[in-house]
mmCIF file of C-alpha atoms in Angstrom:
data_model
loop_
_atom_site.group_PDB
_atom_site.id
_atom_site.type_symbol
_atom_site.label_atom_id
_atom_site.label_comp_id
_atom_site.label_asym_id
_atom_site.label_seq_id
_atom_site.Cartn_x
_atom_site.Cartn_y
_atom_site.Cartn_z
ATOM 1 C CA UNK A 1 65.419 99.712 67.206
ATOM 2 C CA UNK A 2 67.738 96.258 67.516
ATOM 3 C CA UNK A 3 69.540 96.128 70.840
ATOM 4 C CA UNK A 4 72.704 93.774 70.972
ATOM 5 C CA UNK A 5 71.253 90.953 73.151
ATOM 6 C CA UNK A 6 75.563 90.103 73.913
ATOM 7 C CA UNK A 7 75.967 93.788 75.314
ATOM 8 C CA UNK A 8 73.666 95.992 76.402
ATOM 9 C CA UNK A 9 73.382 99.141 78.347
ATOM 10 C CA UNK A 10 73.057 97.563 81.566
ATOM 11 C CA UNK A 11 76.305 95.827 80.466
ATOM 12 C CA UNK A 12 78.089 98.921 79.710
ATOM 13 C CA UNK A 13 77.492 100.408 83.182
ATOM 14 C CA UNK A 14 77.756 97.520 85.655
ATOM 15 C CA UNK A 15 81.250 97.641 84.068
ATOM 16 C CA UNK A 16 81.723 101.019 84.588
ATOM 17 C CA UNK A 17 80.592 100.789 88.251
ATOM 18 C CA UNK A 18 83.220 97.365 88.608
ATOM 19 C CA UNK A 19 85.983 99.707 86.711
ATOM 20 C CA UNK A 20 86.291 102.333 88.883
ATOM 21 C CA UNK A 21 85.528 100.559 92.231
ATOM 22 C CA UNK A 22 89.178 99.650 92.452
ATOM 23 C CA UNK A 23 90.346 102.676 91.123
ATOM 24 C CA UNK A 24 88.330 104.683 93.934
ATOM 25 C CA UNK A 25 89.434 102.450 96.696
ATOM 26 C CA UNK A 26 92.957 102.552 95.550
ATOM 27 C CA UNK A 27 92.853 106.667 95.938
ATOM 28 C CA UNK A 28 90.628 106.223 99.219
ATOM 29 C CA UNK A 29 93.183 103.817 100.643
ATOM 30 C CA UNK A 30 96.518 105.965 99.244
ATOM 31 C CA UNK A 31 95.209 109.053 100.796
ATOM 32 C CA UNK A 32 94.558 107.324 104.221
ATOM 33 C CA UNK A 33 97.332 105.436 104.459
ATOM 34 C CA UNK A 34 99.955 108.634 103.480
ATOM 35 C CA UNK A 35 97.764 111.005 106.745
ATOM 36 C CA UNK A 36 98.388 107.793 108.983
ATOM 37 C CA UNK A 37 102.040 107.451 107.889
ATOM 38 C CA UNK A 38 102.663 111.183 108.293
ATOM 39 C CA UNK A 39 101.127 110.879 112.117
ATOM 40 C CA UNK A 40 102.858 108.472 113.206
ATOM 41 C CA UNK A 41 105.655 110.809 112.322
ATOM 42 C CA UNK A 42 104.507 113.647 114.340
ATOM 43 C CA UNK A 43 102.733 111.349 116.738
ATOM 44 C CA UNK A 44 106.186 110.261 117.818
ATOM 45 C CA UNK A 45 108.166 113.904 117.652
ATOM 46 C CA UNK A 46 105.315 114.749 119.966
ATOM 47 C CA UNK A 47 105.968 111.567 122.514
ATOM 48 C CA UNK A 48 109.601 112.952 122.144
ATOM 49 C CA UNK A 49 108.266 116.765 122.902
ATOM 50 C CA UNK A 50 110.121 117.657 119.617
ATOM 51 C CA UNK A 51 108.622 120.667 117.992
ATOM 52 C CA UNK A 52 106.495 119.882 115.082
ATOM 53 C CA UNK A 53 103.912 120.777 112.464
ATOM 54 C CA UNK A 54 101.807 118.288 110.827
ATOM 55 C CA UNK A 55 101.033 119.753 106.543
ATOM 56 C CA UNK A 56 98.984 117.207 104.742
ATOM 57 C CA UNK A 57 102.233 115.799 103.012
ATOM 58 C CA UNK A 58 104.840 116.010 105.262
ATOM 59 C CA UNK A 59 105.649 116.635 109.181
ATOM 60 C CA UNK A 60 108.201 119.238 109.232
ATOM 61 C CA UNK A 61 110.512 119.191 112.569
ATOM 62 C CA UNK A 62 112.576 122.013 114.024
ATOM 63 C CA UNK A 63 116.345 120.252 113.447
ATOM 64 C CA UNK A 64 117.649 122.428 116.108
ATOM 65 C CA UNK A 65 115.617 120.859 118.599
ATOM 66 C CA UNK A 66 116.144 117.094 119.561
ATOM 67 C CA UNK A 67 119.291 114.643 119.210
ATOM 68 C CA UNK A 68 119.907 112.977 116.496
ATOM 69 C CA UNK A 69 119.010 109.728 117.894
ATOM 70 C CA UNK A 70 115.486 111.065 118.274
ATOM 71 C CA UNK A 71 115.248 112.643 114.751
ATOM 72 C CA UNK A 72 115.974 109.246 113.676
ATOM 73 C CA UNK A 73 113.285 107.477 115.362
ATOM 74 C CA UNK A 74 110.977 110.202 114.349
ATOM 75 C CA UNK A 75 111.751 109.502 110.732
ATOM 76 C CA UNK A 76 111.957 105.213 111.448
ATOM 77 C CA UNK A 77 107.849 106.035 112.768
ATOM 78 C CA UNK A 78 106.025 106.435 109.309
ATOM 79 C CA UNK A 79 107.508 103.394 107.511
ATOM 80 C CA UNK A 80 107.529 101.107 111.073
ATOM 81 C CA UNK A 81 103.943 102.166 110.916
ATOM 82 C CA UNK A 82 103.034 100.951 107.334
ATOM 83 C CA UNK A 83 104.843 98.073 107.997
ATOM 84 C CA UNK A 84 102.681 97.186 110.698
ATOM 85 C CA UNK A 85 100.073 98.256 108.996
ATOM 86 C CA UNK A 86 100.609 95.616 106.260
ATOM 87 C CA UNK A 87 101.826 93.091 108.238
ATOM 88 C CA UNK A 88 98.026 93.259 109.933
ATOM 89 C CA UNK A 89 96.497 93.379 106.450
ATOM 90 C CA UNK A 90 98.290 90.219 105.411
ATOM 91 C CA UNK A 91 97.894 87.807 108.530
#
């Protein structure tokens, strides 16, 4: 049997490996980040001592408890976080 000396098997999967490296890290990274931005959320209602529980999506605070001053930095803490986040990542 003739193999294709232009594309072989070895070929095929060192491709395969280089394909779904970035797709991998991209999920890996996603994931991370979204926990991270989500603590910093409850990270912050918990500097505040504003009730909260921490899901794997989404911090979910009492609204009776707090100003609204407070609940506002609480929800400025995830995306002040990324931001930092990226700013660190590009410099």
């Amino acid at each position: 049997m003739k193999t294709n000396p232009v594309f072989s098997r070895d070929d095929a999967s060192k491709w395969a490996a280089w394909g779904l490296r970035p797709i991998v890290l991209f999920a890996s990274t996603y994931t991370i980040i979204g926990i991270l931005h989500e603590l910093a959320h409850a990270l912050t209602a918990y500097a505040l001592k504003n009730p909260s529980t921490l899901f794997h999506l989404y911090v979910q605070l009492d609204r009776a408890d707090g100003t609204l001053n407070e609940r506002a930095v609480i929800r400025v803490a995830g995306p002040l976080f990324c931001l930092a986040v990226g700013l660190v990542c590009w410099f």
